[in-house]
Coordinates of C-alpha atoms in Angstrom, one line a residue:
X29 CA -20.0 67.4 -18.5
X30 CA -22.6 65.1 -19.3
X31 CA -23.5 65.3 -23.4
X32 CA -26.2 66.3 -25.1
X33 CA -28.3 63.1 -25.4
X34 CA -28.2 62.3 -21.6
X35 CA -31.4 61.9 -20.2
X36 CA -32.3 61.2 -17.0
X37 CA -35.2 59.2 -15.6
X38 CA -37.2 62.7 -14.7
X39 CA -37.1 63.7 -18.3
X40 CA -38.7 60.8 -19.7
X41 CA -42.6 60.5 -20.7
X42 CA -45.2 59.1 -17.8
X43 CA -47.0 58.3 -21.0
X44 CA -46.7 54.6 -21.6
X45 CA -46.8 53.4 -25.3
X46 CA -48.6 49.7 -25.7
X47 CA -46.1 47.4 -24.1
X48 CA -43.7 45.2 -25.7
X49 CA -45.1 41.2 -25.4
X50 CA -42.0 39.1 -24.3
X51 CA -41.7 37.8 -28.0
X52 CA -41.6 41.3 -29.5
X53 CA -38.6 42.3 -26.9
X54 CA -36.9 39.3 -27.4
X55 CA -37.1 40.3 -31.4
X56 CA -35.6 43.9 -30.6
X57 CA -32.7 42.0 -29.1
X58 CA -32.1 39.6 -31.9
X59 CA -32.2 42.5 -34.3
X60 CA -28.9 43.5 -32.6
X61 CA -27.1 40.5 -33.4
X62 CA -24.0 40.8 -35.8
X63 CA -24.4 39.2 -38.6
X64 CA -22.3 35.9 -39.7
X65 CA -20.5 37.9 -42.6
X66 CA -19.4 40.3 -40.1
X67 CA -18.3 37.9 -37.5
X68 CA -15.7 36.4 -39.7
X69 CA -14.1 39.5 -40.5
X70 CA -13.8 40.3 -37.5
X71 CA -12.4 36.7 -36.7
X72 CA -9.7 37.2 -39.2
X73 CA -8.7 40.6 -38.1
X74 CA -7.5 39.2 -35.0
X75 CA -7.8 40.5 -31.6
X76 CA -10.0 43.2 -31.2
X77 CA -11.1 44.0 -27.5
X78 CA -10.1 47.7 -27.2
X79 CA -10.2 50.8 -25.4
X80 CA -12.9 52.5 -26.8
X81 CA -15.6 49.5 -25.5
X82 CA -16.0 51.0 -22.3
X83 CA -16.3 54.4 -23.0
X84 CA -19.1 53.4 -25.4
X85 CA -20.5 51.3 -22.7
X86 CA -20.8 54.6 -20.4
X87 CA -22.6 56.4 -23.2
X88 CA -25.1 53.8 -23.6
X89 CA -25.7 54.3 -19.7
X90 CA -26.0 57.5 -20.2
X91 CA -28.8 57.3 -22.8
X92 CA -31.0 55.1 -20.6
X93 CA -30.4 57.7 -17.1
X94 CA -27.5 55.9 -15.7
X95 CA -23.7 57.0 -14.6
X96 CA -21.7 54.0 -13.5
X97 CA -22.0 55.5 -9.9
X98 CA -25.6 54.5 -9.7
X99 CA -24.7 51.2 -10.0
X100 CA -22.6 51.1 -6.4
X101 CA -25.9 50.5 -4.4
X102 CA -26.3 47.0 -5.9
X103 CA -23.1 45.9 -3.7
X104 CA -21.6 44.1 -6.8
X105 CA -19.4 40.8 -6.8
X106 CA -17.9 40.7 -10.1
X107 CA -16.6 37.4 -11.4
X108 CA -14.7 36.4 -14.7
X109 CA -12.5 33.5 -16.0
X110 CA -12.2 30.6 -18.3
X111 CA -13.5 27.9 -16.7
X112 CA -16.5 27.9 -14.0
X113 CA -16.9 31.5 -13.9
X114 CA -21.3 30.8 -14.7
X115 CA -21.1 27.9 -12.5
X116 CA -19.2 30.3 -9.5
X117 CA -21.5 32.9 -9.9
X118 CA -24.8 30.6 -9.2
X119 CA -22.5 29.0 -6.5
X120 CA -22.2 32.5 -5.0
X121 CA -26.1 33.3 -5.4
X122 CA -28.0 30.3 -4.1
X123 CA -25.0 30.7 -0.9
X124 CA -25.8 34.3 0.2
X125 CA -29.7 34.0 -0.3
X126 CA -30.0 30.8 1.5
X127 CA -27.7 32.7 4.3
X128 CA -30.3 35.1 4.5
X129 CA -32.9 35.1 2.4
X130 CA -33.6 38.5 3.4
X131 CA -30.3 39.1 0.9
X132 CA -32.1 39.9 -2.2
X133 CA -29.9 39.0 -5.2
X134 CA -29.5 39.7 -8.9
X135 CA -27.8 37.8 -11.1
X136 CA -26.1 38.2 -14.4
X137 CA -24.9 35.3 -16.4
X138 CA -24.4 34.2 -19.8
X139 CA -25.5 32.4 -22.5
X140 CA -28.6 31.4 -21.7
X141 CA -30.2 27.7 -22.5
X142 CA -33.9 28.0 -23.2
X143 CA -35.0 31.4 -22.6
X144 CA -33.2 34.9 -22.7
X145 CA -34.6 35.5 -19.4
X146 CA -32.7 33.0 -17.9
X147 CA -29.6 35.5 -18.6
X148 CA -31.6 37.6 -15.4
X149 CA -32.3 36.0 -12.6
X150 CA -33.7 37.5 -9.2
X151 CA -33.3 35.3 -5.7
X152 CA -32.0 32.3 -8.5
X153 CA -35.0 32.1 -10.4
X154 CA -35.3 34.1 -14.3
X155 CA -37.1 36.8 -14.1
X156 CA -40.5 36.4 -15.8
X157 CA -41.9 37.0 -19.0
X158 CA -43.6 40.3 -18.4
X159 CA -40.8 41.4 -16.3
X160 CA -38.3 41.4 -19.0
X161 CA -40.6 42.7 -21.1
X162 CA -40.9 45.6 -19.4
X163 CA -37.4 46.3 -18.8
X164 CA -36.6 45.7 -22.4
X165 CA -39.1 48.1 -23.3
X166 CA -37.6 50.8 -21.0
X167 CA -34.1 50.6 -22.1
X168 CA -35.1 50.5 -26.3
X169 CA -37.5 53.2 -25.5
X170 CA -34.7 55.4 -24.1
X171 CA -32.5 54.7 -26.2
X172 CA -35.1 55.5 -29.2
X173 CA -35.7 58.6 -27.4
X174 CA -31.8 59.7 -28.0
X175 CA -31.4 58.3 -31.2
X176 CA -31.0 61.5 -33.5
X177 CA -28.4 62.5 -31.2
X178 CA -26.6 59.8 -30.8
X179 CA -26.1 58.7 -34.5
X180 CA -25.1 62.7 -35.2
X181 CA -22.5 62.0 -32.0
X182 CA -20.9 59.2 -34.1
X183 CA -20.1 61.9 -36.9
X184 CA -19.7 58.8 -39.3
X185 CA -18.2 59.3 -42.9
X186 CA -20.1 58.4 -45.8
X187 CA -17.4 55.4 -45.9
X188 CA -18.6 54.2 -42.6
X189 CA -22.3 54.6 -43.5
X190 CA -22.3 52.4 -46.1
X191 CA -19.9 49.9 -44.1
X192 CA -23.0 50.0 -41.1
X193 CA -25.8 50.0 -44.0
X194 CA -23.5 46.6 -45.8
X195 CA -23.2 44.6 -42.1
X196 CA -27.2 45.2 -42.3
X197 CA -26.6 46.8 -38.9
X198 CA -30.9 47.5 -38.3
X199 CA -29.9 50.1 -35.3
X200 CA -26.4 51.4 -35.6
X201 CA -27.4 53.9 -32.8
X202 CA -27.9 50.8 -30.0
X203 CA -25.6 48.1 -28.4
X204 CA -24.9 44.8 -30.1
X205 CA -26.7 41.7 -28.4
X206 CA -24.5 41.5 -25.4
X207 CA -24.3 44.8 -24.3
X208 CA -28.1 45.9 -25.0
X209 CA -28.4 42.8 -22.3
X210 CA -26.3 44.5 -20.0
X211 CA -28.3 47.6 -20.2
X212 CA -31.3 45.9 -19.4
X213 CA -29.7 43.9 -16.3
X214 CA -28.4 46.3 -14.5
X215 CA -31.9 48.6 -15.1
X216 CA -33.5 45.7 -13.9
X217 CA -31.8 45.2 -10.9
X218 CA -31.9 48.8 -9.8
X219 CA -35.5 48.8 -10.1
X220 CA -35.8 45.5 -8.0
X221 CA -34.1 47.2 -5.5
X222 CA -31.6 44.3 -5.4
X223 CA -29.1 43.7 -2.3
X224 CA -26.4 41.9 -4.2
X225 CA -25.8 41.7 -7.7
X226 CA -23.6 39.3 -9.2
X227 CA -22.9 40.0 -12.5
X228 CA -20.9 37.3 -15.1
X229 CA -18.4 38.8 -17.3
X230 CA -18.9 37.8 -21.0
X231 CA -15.6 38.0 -22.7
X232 CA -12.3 38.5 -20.9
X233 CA -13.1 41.6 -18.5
X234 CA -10.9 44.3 -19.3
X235 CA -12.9 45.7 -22.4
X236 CA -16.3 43.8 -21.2
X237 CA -19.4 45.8 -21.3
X238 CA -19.8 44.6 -17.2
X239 CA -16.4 45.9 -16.3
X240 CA -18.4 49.9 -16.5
X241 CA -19.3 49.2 -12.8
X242 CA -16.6 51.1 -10.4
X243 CA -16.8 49.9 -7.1
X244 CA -18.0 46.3 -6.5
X245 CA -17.6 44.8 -3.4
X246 CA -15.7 42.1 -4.2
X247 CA -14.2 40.4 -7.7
X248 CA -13.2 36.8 -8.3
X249 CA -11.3 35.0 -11.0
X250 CA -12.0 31.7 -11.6
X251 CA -9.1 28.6 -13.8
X252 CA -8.0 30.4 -16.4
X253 CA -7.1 28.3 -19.9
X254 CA -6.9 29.3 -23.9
X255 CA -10.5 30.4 -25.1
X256 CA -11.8 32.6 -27.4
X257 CA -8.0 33.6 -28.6
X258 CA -9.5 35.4 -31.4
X259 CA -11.1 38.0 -29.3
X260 CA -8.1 38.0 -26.1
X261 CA -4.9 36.7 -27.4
X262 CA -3.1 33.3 -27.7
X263 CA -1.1 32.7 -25.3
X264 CA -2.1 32.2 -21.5
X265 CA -0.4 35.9 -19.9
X266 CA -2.5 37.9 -22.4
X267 CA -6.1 36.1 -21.5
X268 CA -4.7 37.0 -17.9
X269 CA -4.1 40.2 -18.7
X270 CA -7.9 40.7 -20.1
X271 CA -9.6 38.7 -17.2
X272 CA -8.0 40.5 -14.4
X273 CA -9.0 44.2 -16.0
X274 CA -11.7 43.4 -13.5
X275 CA -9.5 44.4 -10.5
X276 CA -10.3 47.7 -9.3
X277 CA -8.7 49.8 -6.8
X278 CA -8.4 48.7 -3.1
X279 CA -11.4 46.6 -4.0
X280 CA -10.8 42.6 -2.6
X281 CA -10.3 39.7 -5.5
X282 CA -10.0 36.1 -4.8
X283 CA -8.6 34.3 -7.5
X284 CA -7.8 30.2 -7.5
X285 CA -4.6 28.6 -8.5
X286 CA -3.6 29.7 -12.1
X287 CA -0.7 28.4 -14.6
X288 CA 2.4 30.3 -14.0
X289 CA 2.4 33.1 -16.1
X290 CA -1.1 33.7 -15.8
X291 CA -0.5 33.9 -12.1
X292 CA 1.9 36.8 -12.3
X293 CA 0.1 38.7 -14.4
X294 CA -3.1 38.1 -11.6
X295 CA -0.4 39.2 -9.0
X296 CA 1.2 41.7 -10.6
X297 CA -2.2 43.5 -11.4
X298 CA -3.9 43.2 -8.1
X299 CA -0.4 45.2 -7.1
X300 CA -1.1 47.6 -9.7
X301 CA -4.7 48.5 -7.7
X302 CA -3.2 48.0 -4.2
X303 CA -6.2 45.5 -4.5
X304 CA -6.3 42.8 -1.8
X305 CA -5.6 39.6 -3.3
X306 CA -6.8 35.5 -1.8
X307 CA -5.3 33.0 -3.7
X308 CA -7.2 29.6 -3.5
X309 CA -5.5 26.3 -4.4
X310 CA -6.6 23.0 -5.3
X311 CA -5.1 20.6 -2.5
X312 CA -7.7 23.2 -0.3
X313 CA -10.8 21.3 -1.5
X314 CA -9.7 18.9 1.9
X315 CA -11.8 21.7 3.4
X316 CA -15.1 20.7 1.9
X317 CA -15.2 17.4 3.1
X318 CA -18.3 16.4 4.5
X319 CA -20.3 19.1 2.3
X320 CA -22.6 18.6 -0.3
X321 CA -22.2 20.7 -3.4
X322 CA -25.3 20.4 -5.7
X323 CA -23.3 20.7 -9.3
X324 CA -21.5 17.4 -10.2
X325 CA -17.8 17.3 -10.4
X326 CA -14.5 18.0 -8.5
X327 CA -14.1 21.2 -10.5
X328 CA -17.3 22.1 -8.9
X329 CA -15.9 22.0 -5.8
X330 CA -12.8 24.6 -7.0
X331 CA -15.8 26.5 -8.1
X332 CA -17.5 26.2 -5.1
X333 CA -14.1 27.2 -3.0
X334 CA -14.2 30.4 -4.8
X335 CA -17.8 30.9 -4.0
X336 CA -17.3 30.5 -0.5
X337 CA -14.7 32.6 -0.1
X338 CA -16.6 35.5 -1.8
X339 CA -19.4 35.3 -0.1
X340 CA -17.2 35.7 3.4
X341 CA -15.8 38.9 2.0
X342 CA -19.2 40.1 0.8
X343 CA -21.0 39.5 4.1
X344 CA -17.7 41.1 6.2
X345 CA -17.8 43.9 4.3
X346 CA -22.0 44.7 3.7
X347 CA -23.1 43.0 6.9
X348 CA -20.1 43.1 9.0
X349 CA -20.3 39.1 9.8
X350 CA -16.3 37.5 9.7
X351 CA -16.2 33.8 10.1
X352 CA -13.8 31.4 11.5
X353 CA -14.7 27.8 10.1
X354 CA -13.9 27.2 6.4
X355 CA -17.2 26.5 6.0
X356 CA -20.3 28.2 7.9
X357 CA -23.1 26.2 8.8
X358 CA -25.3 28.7 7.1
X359 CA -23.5 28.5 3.8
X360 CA -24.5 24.6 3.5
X361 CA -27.9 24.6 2.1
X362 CA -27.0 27.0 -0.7
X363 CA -24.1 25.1 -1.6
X364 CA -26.5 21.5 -2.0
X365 CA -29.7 23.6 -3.3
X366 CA -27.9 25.7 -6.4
X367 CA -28.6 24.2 -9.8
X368 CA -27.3 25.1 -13.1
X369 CA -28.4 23.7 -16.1
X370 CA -26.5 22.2 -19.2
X371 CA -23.4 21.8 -16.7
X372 CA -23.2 17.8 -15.6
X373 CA -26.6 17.9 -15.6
X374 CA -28.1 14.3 -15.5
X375 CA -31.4 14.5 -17.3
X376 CA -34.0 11.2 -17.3
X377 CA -36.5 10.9 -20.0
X378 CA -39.5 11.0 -17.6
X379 CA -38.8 14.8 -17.3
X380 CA -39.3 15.1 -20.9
X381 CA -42.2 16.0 -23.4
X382 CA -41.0 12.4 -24.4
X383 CA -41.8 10.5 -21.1
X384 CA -45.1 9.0 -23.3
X385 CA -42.8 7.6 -26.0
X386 CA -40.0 5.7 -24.5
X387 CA -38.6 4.9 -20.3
X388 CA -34.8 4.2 -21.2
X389 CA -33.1 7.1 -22.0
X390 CA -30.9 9.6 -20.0
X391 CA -29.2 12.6 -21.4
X392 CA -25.7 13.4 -20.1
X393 CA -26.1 17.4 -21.0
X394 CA -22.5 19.7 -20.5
X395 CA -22.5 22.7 -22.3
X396 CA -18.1 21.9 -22.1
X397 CA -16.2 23.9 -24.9
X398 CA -12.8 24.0 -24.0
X399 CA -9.6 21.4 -23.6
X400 CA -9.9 21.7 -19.7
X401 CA -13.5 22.0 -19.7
X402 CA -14.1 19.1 -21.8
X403 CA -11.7 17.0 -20.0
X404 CA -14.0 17.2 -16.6
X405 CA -17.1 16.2 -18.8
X406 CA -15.4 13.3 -19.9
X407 CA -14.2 12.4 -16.7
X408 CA -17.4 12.8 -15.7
X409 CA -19.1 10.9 -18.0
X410 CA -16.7 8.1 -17.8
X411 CA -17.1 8.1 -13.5
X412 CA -21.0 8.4 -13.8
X413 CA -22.1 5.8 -16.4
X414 CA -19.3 3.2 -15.6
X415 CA -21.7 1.1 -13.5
X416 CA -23.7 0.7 -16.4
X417 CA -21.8 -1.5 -18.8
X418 CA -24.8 -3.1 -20.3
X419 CA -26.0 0.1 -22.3
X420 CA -26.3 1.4 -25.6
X421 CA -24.6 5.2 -26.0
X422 CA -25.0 7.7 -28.3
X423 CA -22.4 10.8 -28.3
X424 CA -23.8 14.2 -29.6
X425 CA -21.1 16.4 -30.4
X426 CA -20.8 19.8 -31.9
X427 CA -18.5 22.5 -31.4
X428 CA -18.2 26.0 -32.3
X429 CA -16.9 27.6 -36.0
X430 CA -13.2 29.0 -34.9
X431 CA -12.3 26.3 -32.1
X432 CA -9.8 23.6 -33.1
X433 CA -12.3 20.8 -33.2
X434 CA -9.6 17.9 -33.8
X435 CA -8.2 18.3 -30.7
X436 CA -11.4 19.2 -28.7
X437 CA -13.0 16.2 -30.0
X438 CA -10.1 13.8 -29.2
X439 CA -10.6 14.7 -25.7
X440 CA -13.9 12.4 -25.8
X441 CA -12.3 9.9 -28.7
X442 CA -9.5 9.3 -25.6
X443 CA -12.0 7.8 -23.6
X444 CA -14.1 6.1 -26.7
X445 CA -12.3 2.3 -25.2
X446 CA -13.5 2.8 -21.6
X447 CA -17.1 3.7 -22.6
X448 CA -17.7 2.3 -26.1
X449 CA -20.2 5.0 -27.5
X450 CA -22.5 2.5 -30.2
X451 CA -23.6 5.8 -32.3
X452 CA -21.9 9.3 -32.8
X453 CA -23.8 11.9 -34.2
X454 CA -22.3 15.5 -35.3
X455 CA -25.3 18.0 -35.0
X456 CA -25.7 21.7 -36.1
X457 CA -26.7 24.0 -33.1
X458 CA -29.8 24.7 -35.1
X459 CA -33.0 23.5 -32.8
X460 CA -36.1 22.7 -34.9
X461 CA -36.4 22.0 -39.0
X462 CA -38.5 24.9 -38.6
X463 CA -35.7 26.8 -37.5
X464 CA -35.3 28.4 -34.0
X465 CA -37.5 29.6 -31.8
X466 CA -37.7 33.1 -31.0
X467 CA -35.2 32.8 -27.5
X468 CA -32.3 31.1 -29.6
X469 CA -32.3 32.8 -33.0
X470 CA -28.8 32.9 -34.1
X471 CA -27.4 35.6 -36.8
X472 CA -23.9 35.0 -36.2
X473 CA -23.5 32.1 -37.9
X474 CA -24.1 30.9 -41.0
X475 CA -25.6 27.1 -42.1
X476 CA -22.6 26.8 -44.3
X477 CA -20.3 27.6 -41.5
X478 CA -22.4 25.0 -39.2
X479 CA -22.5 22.2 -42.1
X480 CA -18.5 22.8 -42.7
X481 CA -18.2 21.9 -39.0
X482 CA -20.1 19.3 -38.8
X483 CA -19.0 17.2 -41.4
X484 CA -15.2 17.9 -40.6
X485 CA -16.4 16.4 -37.2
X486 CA -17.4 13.1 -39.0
X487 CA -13.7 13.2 -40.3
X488 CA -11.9 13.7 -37.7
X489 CA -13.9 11.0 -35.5
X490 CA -13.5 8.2 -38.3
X491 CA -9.2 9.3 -38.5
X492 CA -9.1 9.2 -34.1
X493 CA -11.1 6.0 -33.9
X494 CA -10.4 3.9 -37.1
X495 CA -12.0 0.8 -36.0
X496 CA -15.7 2.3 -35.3
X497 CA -18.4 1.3 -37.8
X498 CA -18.9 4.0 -40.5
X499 CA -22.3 3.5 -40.6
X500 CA -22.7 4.8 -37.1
X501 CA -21.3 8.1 -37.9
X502 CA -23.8 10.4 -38.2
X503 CA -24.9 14.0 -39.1
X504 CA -27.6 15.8 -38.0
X505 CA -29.3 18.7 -39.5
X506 CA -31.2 19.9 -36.5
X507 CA -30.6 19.1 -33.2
X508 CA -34.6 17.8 -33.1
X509 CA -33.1 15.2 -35.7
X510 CA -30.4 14.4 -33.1
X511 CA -32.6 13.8 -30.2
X512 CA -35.7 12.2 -32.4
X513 CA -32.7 9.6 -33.3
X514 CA -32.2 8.5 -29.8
X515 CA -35.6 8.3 -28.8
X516 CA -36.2 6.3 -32.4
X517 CA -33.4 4.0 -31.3
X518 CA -34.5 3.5 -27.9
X519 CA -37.9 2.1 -29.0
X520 CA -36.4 -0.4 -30.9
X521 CA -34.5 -1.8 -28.1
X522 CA -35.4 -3.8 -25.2
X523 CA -37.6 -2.0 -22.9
X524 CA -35.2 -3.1 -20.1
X525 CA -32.0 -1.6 -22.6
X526 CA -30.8 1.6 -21.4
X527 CA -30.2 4.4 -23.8
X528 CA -27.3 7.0 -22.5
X529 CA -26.9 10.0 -24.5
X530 CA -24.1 12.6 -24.0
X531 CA -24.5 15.8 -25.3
X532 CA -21.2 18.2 -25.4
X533 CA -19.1 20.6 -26.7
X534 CA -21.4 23.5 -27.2
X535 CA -23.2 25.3 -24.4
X536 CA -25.6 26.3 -27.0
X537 CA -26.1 22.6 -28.5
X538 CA -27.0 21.7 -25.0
X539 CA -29.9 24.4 -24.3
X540 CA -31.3 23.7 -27.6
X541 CA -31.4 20.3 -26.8
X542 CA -33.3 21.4 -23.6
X543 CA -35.9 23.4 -25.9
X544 CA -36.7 20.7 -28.1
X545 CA -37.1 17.9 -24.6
X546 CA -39.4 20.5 -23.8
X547 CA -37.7 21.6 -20.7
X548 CA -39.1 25.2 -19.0
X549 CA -36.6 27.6 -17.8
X550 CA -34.5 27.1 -14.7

């Protein structure tokens, strides 16, 4: 029985209100970000995915004209994991529109870099300004329309009215941040009539506002590692447990290689669904010899493995096309055309609002914030830039409150004697002195939290690497400070000395950097 408050698309005014401007819906979103005081309770209660996400979830789709049924007609590929799950899901886009590019697709992914839009993309590019506007609009009006309702649904106590009034919740009525996006993605894509929606999970996948869908085509699971323990668990077989709630019953997964007891877990709950399960390994990548894949990195190529093997299901299933050769012919050009920003992404100052000002620099941007993750980047790094010996490099490092940054950042002081960075600078994730602009506002944290970090990062760097020169320890306010110190130092060098800049251990460090080199949405 549907309640109360449901409203279906019929029963909503042809009237339109003024629209919403692209800034003005990206301020309705921001207004549903939890605050930083909030945050760390939460952090410190422990775990806290539960049971009643989804069901909340469903309301929500309810409010805005939706029943997870509707959803079936976008011919879904779900995709979760710890490690290349973003970078698998753009692998998976740019290979079944280039196919066909009669294959309309949608894509959900998470965070963005510069622009919330980014988070929405249609045929691989964001969806433009007015677009989201507009689809924003629809969803917060809906949602406005069933307000009264829904907040008498909740039947708070007075107890929990002043708790939502003290978290200065502005709409206890709506979806937090992530899960108002989610509304507006999958509206979106219904009403741009996609063929193929490939939608990111956020966190984990059980409890994640994604997993509402009920019959995608096909899910995938990429490496799975410790992240985000405060939200899924500590150990390895509980993150499993989370990341494969995505299975669904009889509905194909493809998962690659995992540690042990992460594995059985996969196993054991692909059994539960009578879900067909492909298990991809590493020593398989032999098969992608001879193909170009356009994101950098042998972990790219796991990705990409994954990718493939989704897209084979997808098109056997939908289109009825079953191929013999590991790789098709037509998968090719989508494999070398996909980009994805902020992941090994080599960046030369010429493509820069800074191009006027100095020739020598080139930012090394991965948004790596995990052990394993991490790792690649430095391997990376160390492979890409080790032709260059005759170069002066700066590391920009920041990493998020909660991680253990001593050990994340020893994974780039480990490589400090191969690649000799000159300067180290700890930044906050803020963007400008002015603050943020109006696509990365961030509530959730608060600037003593981000100074705390930073300056432990200083710490820790002068304990792992005793010998480096104090003096070339730095902390940077903004991350405008970070970048303006490169460019500084690069203009008083040798025109002919080459400045190389890595920029790690925060996805959101690195598409703030983006926004203040005055890169445009990808």
């Amino acid at each position: 029985m549907k309640p109360p408050f449901f409203l279906s698309f019929r029963h909503f005014s042809t009237t339109l209100k003024m629209s919403f401007t692209y800034k003005e819906a990206v301020d309705k979103l921001n207004s549903l970000q939890s605050n930083a005081a909030l945050l760390e309770q939460l952090r410190k209660a422990g775990p806290r995915m539960n049971e009643k996400s989804l069901p909340e979830m469903r309301d929500y789709f309810k409010r805005i004209g939706y029943e997870p049924k509707d959803f079936d007609k976008l011919n879904l590929i779900h995709v979760t994991g710890t490690k290349g799950k973003g970078s698998t899901s753009a692998l998976t886009q740019s290979t079944l529109h280039h196919y066909d590019n009669k294959i309309k697709t949608g894509l959900f992914t998470s965070p963005h870099l510069v622009a919330v839009r980014e988070r929405i993309r249609i045929n691989g590019a964001p969806i433009s300004e007015e677009l989201y506007a507009k689809y924003t609009q629809d969803v917060w009006e809906r949602l406005e329309a069933t307000k009264e309702q829904a907040i008498k649904a909740m039947n708070l106590s007075e107890h929990d009215t002043k708790e939502l009034l003290r978290n200065k919740r502005e709409h206890p009525d709506k979806p937090i941040y992530f899960r108002f996006l989610t509304l507006v993605a999958l509206h979106a894509f219904i009403q741009e009539k996609v063929d193929c929606a490939i939608l990111e999970v956020g966190v984990g996948g059980e409890y994640d506002s994604t997993n509402i869908i009920e019959k995608p085509v096909v899910c995938g699971i990429t490496a799975l590692g410790l992240d985000h323990v405060t939200v899924l668990g500590n150990t390895i077989d509980k993150i499993a447990w989370h990341k494969s709630g995505i299975i669904k019953q009889d509905v194909p997964v493809v998962s690659f290689e995992q540690p042990p007891l992460a594995m059985e877990v996969v196993v054991k709950r692909a059994q539960e669904k009578n879900a067909p399960l492909t298990v991809l390994y590493a020593n398989q990548v032999s098969k992608l010899e001879g193909v170009e894949i356009g994101l950098a990195g042998l972990h790219q190529k796991y990705n990409a493995l994954t990718a493939i093997e989704l897209c084979k299901i997808w098109l056997k299933k939908i289109r009825g096309i079953e191929f013999k050769e590991d790789v098709p012919e037509g998968f090719k050009k989508g494999l070398k055309s996909v980009t994805w920003p902020g992941r090994g992404q080599k960046l030369a100052v010429a493509d820069t609002k800074y191009n006027k000002t100095v020739d020598n620099v080139t930012w090394y941007l991965d948004g790596a914030h995990t052990i394993e993750s991490l790792e690649t980047c430095a391997d990376w790094f160390q492979t890409t830039v080790k032709k260059t010996n005759d170069a002066t490099r700066i590391l920009v490092f920041n990493c998020t409150h909660g991680r253990d940054s001593d050990r994340l950042l020893s994974i780039i002081t480990k490589i400090q004697p191969q690649v000799q960075f000159d300067h180290v600078i700890f930044s906050t994730n803020i963007t400008f002195r002015e603050g943020y602009t109006t696509d990365n506002t961030n509530k959730t944290v608060s600037l003593e939290e981000v100074t705390s970090v930073q300056q432990a990062l200083a710490q820790s760097w002068k304990k792992q690497v005793p010998d480096f020169n104090h003096e070339n320890i730095h902390t940077a306010d903004t991350i405008e400070d970070a970048v303006n110190f490169s460019v500084n130092l690069a203009k008083n060098l040798p025109a002919n000395k080459q400045v190389q800049v890595l920029t790690t251990g925060s996805l959101i460090m690195v598409g703030n950097t983006l926004t203040v080199l005055g890169i445009e949405p990808q």
